[in-house]
Amino acid sequence: MSHSAPARPLSIAASGPLVGTLTVPGDKSISHRSLMFAGLAVGESRISGLLEGEDVLATAGAMRAMGAQVERTADGVWQVHGVGVGGLLQPQVALDMGNSGTSTRLLMGLVASHAITATFIGDASLSKRPMARVTEPLSRMGASFTTAPGERLPLTMRGLCPAVPIDYTLPVASAQVKSAVLLAGLNTPGITRVIEPVPTRDHSERMLRGFGAQLTVEETPQGRMIAITGEAELRAQNIEVPGDPSSAGFWMVAASVVPGSDVTIRNVLMNPTRIGLVTALRMMGASIDELAQRDVGGEPVADLRVRHAALTAIEVPPDLAPSMIDEYPILFVAAAFARGTTVARGAHELRVKESDRIAAMAAALGLAGVRVSEHEDGLSIEGRDGDPLPGTRDARVASLLDHRIAMSMAVAGMHARAAVTIDDAAPIATSYPAFVDTARALGALPQWMNR
């Protein structure tokens, strides 16, 4: 996964309304965590609906390398026999994380409180992403690190057992950093506490409780304090992974901007810490109806019916950022079709994702004919009031090995006069392997091109 694969250019142009019912891949955040927690539990866990993209498969491979038995059955259910908290084994090979920052940062948390040494490697994109925000708290707990310049991959870490419990206040809102510290705390004597001044996605907390960890959440004047009691014993679980709201976001925007569209997305995770895009699109006038609301494994789930609607520009509330940080690229596409100028600020985190998503989307939308102003923490986008984009004609959008840039600009092409062409859409497989097939099933006409 860390080796470069041949580029796969993708071209997509307007082809009429998008109509149909679909399911999106299992939620990526929950998929990663279900494999990790099951790998630390005692007994056999069964996971259905797991996202089988490259990022999650990197997590599965790493857990196997550290002793867990992880197998996919013929009916698509994943069986995991865990090693127990404290039972991770010394990996005999480097852990190849591919493009997955989530795998890397959370697994570093697991390793930190085990007496093992692990080397993490990744692809060119992941190797540019800073890891200091994770190495800093884990170092306080006793882990030590050797990294490439700039606290980047390749990275070798040596865990400490017993590790030292800490109280840690997140300097930047990050569910990955929070989760890494909590996972290190699982095998650390005493109580490890994380304080988040701004709430972030809470899948780790929900799922750790479900597996039997002693975890409390308390609102304090400093922020939300999560405390985990170490030397836990996790119990095997059966897990049903709901649909990923980040993946659903592409079809929410596509149906909203392509005239005549009517799309229903089944079984979408509606966790309040993950639906910032739904909130922002509704503020813009999107028609999104929640059907069959229900609870699946402690998480709220619904079917979403999305119909074409005239969108109006908004100033995106910065406090939505933690609940939609991965969805900003597709929100920028929605803004390109709105009436007026949308201003989205407060999203500094986008600078250090799989790519610099602020710069990448400014360049991509500009190439497709949208007027964009770039800020340090976001974009201002002059919308086209429902008119199609001019498209990229002979130019190619640079995906920068970023799956969300590629899929967002594919959606932009679904309402463009000339095709939008993406230089390399192969990274889509990291999170949504069936994206192109789903687009075709709804009526779009994406075409893989010769290099």
XYZ file of C-alpha atoms in Angstrom:
451
model
C 0.000 0.000 0.000
C 2.844 2.379 0.590
C 4.169 1.859 -2.937
C 3.020 4.130 -5.761
C 0.337 2.667 -8.029
C -0.357 3.728 -11.624
C -2.480 6.881 -11.905
C -6.117 6.382 -12.974
C -7.544 9.551 -14.545
C -11.321 9.917 -14.278
C -13.586 12.150 -16.355
C -17.170 13.020 -15.487
C -19.708 15.401 -17.086
C -23.367 16.322 -16.693
C -25.749 13.538 -17.693
C -29.168 14.425 -16.272
C -30.879 13.807 -12.913
C -29.517 11.398 -10.328
C -32.264 9.026 -9.219
C -32.260 5.915 -7.054
C -31.637 4.303 -3.688
C -28.191 3.379 -2.466
C -26.159 2.309 0.539
C -22.775 3.775 1.304
C -19.806 1.895 2.765
C -19.637 1.298 6.490
C -18.483 4.234 8.576
C -14.703 4.485 8.424
C -14.222 5.754 11.983
C -16.326 2.953 13.458
C -14.724 0.343 11.176
C -11.207 1.211 12.335
C -12.204 1.174 15.998
C -14.215 -2.036 15.785
C -11.168 -3.928 14.482
C -8.855 -2.445 17.110
C -11.148 -2.949 20.093
C -12.125 -6.446 18.954
C -8.411 -7.209 18.592
C -7.916 -6.271 22.258
C -11.016 -8.087 23.535
C -11.210 -11.571 25.000
C -13.137 -13.973 22.762
C -14.520 -13.750 19.215
C -16.141 -10.571 17.891
C -18.180 -10.489 14.676
C -18.340 -7.301 12.603
C -20.885 -6.792 9.801
C -20.962 -3.860 7.410
C -17.231 -3.171 7.799
C -15.811 -0.692 5.298
C -13.471 -2.767 3.126
C -11.459 0.155 1.790
C -7.679 0.262 1.845
C -7.487 2.401 4.987
C -9.461 -0.065 7.098
C -7.631 -3.034 5.603
C -4.409 -1.389 6.807
C -5.812 -1.501 10.345
C -6.789 -5.157 9.905
C -3.277 -6.006 8.697
C -1.652 -4.227 11.620
C -3.818 -6.017 14.184
C -2.915 -9.351 12.574
C 0.768 -8.413 12.728
C 0.387 -7.838 16.484
C -1.278 -11.169 17.216
C -5.025 -10.808 16.661
C -6.787 -13.287 14.366
C -8.724 -11.240 11.799
C -10.588 -13.059 9.030
C -13.351 -12.233 6.543
C -15.986 -14.926 6.063
C -17.634 -15.784 2.764
C -20.777 -13.848 3.741
C -18.811 -10.636 4.356
C -18.758 -10.823 8.162
C -15.382 -10.207 9.822
C -14.388 -12.472 12.714
C -11.817 -11.203 15.177
C -10.234 -13.273 17.977
C -8.611 -10.771 20.315
C -5.398 -11.027 22.331
C -6.723 -9.217 25.422
C -5.635 -5.799 26.696
C -1.877 -5.943 27.249
C -1.513 -8.921 24.921
C -0.252 -7.273 21.733
C 2.780 -9.058 20.284
C 5.942 -7.645 18.778
C 5.259 -7.171 15.014
C 7.874 -8.867 12.850
C 7.423 -6.455 9.932
C 6.864 -2.724 9.532
C 3.192 -1.753 9.838
C 2.173 -0.405 6.421
C -0.502 2.231 6.951
C -0.947 3.108 3.272
C -2.815 6.427 3.260
C -4.524 6.051 6.635
C -3.811 8.714 9.231
C -6.512 7.273 11.494
C -4.869 3.833 11.510
C -1.485 5.354 12.249
C -2.459 7.646 15.107
C -4.822 5.245 16.891
C -2.462 2.278 16.590
C 0.343 4.420 17.997
C -1.903 4.849 21.042
C -2.348 1.083 21.364
C 1.375 0.381 21.080
C 2.343 3.143 23.545
C 1.406 1.125 26.642
C 2.780 -2.253 25.467
C 6.412 -3.319 25.836
C 6.887 -3.683 22.093
C 8.578 -1.769 19.289
C 6.727 -0.989 16.058
C 7.689 0.804 12.862
C 4.987 2.664 10.918
C 5.359 3.364 7.198
C 2.941 4.865 4.690
C 2.482 6.163 1.164
C 3.846 9.475 -0.104
C 0.798 11.419 1.082
C 0.725 9.962 4.610
C 4.479 10.408 4.941
C 3.998 14.184 4.632
C 1.519 14.370 7.508
C 2.819 15.509 10.925
C 2.545 13.123 13.859
C 3.784 15.461 16.596
C 0.313 16.043 18.002
C 0.213 12.325 18.891
C 3.834 11.716 19.817
C 3.747 14.584 22.340
C 1.109 13.154 24.729
C 2.249 9.551 24.183
C 5.802 10.593 25.102
C 4.443 11.932 28.378
C 3.037 8.460 29.020
C 6.479 6.899 28.505
C 6.626 5.937 24.828
C 9.698 6.959 22.823
C 9.938 7.767 19.115
C 12.377 7.941 16.233
C 10.843 9.781 13.281
C 11.664 11.258 9.913
C 12.339 15.022 9.984
C 9.285 17.028 11.046
C 7.876 14.200 13.222
C 6.749 12.323 10.113
C 6.744 8.731 8.840
C 8.622 6.458 8.714
C 8.359 6.332 12.499
C 9.586 3.768 15.015
C 8.121 3.785 18.511
C 8.917 1.880 21.670
C 6.057 1.414 24.077
C 6.368 1.327 27.857
C 4.616 -1.120 30.176
C 3.498 -0.050 32.648
C 2.921 3.355 31.060
C 2.202 6.520 33.051
C -1.392 7.837 33.269
C -1.732 11.502 32.344
C -4.290 14.314 32.302
C -4.134 15.828 28.828
C -5.952 18.852 27.401
C -6.218 18.788 23.605
C -4.568 21.894 22.139
C -6.484 21.372 18.860
C -9.830 19.611 18.422
C -8.897 16.122 17.205
C -10.776 12.863 17.711
C -7.664 10.978 16.580
C -5.435 12.464 19.272
C -8.128 12.003 21.917
C -8.577 8.375 20.895
C -4.837 7.681 20.816
C -4.455 8.829 24.430
C -7.537 6.876 25.568
C -6.277 3.718 23.836
C -2.893 4.101 25.504
C -4.790 4.454 28.778
C -6.493 1.083 28.293
C -3.336 -0.766 29.383
C -2.038 1.894 31.796
C -2.514 1.523 35.578
C -4.745 4.195 37.095
C -6.933 6.737 35.335
C -6.010 8.547 32.116
C -7.977 11.714 31.379
C -8.455 13.735 28.198
C -10.076 17.169 28.237
C -11.402 18.477 24.939
C -12.374 22.187 24.996
C -14.296 21.610 21.724
C -16.260 18.318 21.478
C -15.163 15.935 18.701
C -16.635 12.702 17.326
C -17.282 10.328 20.216
C -17.166 6.873 18.601
C -14.248 5.749 20.767
C -16.130 6.575 23.953
C -19.352 4.864 22.825
C -17.611 1.741 21.578
C -15.173 1.378 24.478
C -18.130 1.390 26.870
C -19.847 -1.213 24.693
C -16.772 -3.459 24.966
C -16.821 -3.095 28.760
C -14.215 -0.428 29.495
C -14.686 1.779 32.566
C -15.074 5.182 30.939
C -16.793 8.330 32.170
C -17.618 11.608 30.442
C -18.075 14.799 32.441
C -18.690 18.409 31.449
C -16.227 20.714 33.230
C -15.445 24.448 32.990
C -12.369 23.488 30.930
C -14.372 21.329 28.530
C -15.525 17.759 28.117
C -13.426 15.415 30.297
C -13.173 11.746 29.329
C -11.617 9.449 31.938
C -10.664 5.820 31.317
C -9.614 3.314 33.969
C -6.635 1.275 32.823
C -5.842 -2.429 32.853
C -9.291 -3.004 31.424
C -10.779 -6.278 30.261
C -12.690 -5.882 27.022
C -15.417 -8.390 26.135
C -16.006 -9.588 22.574
C -18.971 -7.995 20.793
C -21.123 -8.330 17.686
C -20.959 -5.032 15.805
C -23.080 -3.692 12.945
C -21.304 -0.779 11.254
C -23.712 1.919 9.971
C -23.166 3.823 6.714
C -20.451 6.486 6.653
C -21.904 10.028 6.706
C -18.729 11.298 5.020
C -19.371 9.001 2.054
C -23.088 9.878 2.088
C -22.109 13.551 1.853
C -21.049 13.193 -1.785
C -24.536 12.019 -2.779
C -26.253 14.621 -0.572
C -24.482 17.364 -2.493
C -24.798 15.669 -5.888
C -28.573 15.260 -5.480
C -28.888 18.821 -4.169
C -27.138 20.465 -7.131
C -28.100 18.310 -10.147
C -31.559 19.440 -11.369
C -34.337 16.855 -11.077
C -32.424 14.564 -8.719
C -34.113 12.418 -6.043
C -31.804 10.078 -4.109
C -32.346 8.003 -0.955
C -29.290 6.952 1.051
C -29.983 4.073 3.424
C -28.622 3.357 6.894
C -26.588 6.547 7.432
C -24.905 7.193 10.784
C -26.492 10.315 12.354
C -24.242 10.699 15.403
C -24.544 14.382 16.466
C -20.748 14.754 16.363
C -20.723 13.755 12.653
C -23.602 15.585 10.943
C -22.188 19.082 10.518
C -22.530 18.761 6.731
C -26.246 17.974 7.037
C -26.655 21.051 9.243
C -24.711 23.281 6.825
C -26.569 22.024 3.740
C -29.924 22.580 5.423
C -28.828 26.130 6.283
C -28.217 26.574 2.546
C -31.728 25.324 1.720
C -31.046 21.675 0.887
C -33.970 19.233 0.977
C -32.810 16.413 3.276
C -35.474 14.283 4.971
C -34.636 11.770 7.699
C -36.652 8.562 7.338
C -36.854 5.445 9.535
C -34.837 6.912 12.406
C -33.472 4.134 14.614
C -30.659 3.060 16.916
C -27.989 0.573 15.767
C -25.394 -0.580 18.283
C -25.700 2.554 20.372
C -25.477 4.896 17.367
C -28.382 6.867 15.803
C -29.084 5.883 12.179
C -31.555 7.065 9.506
C -32.332 6.828 5.789
C -31.847 10.165 4.040
C -33.968 11.299 1.084
C -32.296 14.179 -0.765
C -33.928 16.115 -3.615
C -32.650 18.896 -5.823
C -33.032 22.329 -4.244
C -31.851 25.859 -4.938
C -28.976 26.554 -2.549
C -28.173 29.921 -0.986
C -24.752 30.990 0.232
C -24.073 31.069 3.963
C -21.327 31.966 6.379
C -20.476 28.509 7.730
C -20.432 28.581 11.554
C -16.853 27.761 12.642
C -18.190 25.642 15.504
C -19.431 23.125 12.921
C -15.835 22.326 11.930
C -15.229 19.366 14.298
C -18.439 17.654 13.147
C -17.702 18.026 9.419
C -13.934 18.378 9.084
C -13.754 15.613 6.460
C -16.732 17.013 4.547
C -15.398 20.504 3.800
C -14.226 19.586 0.263
C -17.727 18.479 -0.756
C -19.288 21.459 1.055
C -17.048 23.688 -1.083
C -18.585 22.017 -4.157
C -22.116 22.731 -2.880
C -21.085 26.361 -2.350
C -19.941 26.564 -5.980
C -23.570 26.067 -7.093
C -25.225 28.299 -4.483
C -26.560 31.828 -4.942
C -24.102 34.322 -3.439
C -20.707 33.945 -1.787
C -20.223 31.255 0.852
C -17.559 31.887 3.486
C -16.159 28.848 5.317
C -13.554 29.669 7.975
C -12.234 28.043 11.154
C -10.995 24.877 9.435
C -7.207 25.093 9.978
C -7.109 21.288 10.281
C -7.701 21.003 6.512
C -4.129 22.118 5.899
C -2.740 18.842 7.320
C -5.145 16.223 5.968
C -4.262 13.756 3.162
C -3.442 16.930 1.251
C -3.687 20.637 2.017
C -7.408 20.506 1.278
C -7.864 24.272 1.341
C -5.237 24.872 -1.343
C -6.212 21.732 -3.279
C -9.901 22.649 -3.506
C -9.138 26.302 -4.298
C -7.021 25.157 -7.244
C -9.487 22.485 -8.379
C -12.583 24.704 -8.278
C -10.679 27.562 -9.905
C -9.683 25.247 -12.742
C -13.352 24.265 -13.165
C -14.410 27.911 -13.502
C -15.383 28.897 -9.952
C -14.184 32.136 -8.343
C -12.496 31.296 -5.059
C -10.602 33.285 -2.435
C -8.259 31.333 -0.188
C -7.872 32.089 3.532
C -5.486 30.523 6.008
C -8.399 28.637 7.602
C -10.854 28.162 4.733
C -12.314 29.508 1.499
C -14.740 32.100 0.167
C -16.571 30.697 -2.850
C -18.633 32.734 -5.312
C -21.534 30.496 -6.263
C -23.038 30.143 -9.741
C -26.702 30.310 -8.638
C -27.466 26.816 -9.906
C -25.755 27.196 -13.291
C -23.450 24.394 -14.448
C -19.718 24.785 -13.984
C -17.710 25.482 -17.151
C -15.653 22.326 -16.439
C -11.938 21.723 -16.898
C -11.895 21.016 -20.670
C -8.316 19.947 -21.502
C -6.947 20.543 -17.991
C -6.836 17.961 -15.217
C -7.633 18.550 -11.560
C -4.802 17.472 -9.255
C -6.166 15.036 -6.667
C -2.857 15.066 -4.748
C -3.463 11.402 -3.784
C -6.471 12.569 -1.739
C -9.627 10.484 -2.049
C -11.934 13.303 -0.903
C -10.553 15.786 -3.426
C -11.096 13.223 -6.194
C -14.682 12.380 -5.195
C -15.652 16.003 -4.516
C -14.526 17.103 -7.956
C -16.261 14.100 -9.524
C -19.494 15.434 -7.988
C -18.688 18.897 -9.393
C -18.486 17.310 -12.831
C -22.020 15.930 -12.536
C -23.330 19.473 -13.190
C -20.731 20.887 -15.585
C -20.961 21.980 -19.239
C -17.656 20.349 -20.100
C -16.222 17.314 -18.377
C -14.258 17.651 -15.167
C -11.179 15.442 -15.385
C -9.247 14.279 -12.313
C -5.602 13.356 -12.852
C -5.691 10.363 -10.505
C -8.850 8.923 -8.955
C -7.212 5.677 -7.787
C -7.084 6.963 -4.155
C -10.904 6.752 -4.040
C -10.383 3.072 -3.181
C -9.010 4.039 0.234
C -12.510 4.857 1.526
C -15.158 4.172 -1.158
C -14.207 1.425 -3.621
C -17.710 1.367 -5.219
C -17.993 5.150 -5.739
C -17.734 5.093 -9.547
C -20.143 2.137 -9.878
C -22.642 3.891 -7.587
C -22.408 7.067 -9.675
C -23.250 5.048 -12.794
C -26.182 3.327 -11.064
C -27.676 6.739 -10.205
C -27.389 7.939 -13.806
C -24.033 9.715 -13.906
C -21.477 8.889 -16.611
C -17.984 8.719 -15.126
C -15.316 7.373 -17.477
C -11.904 5.982 -16.628
C -9.393 7.412 -19.068
C -6.063 6.382 -20.497
C -3.103 7.932 -18.733
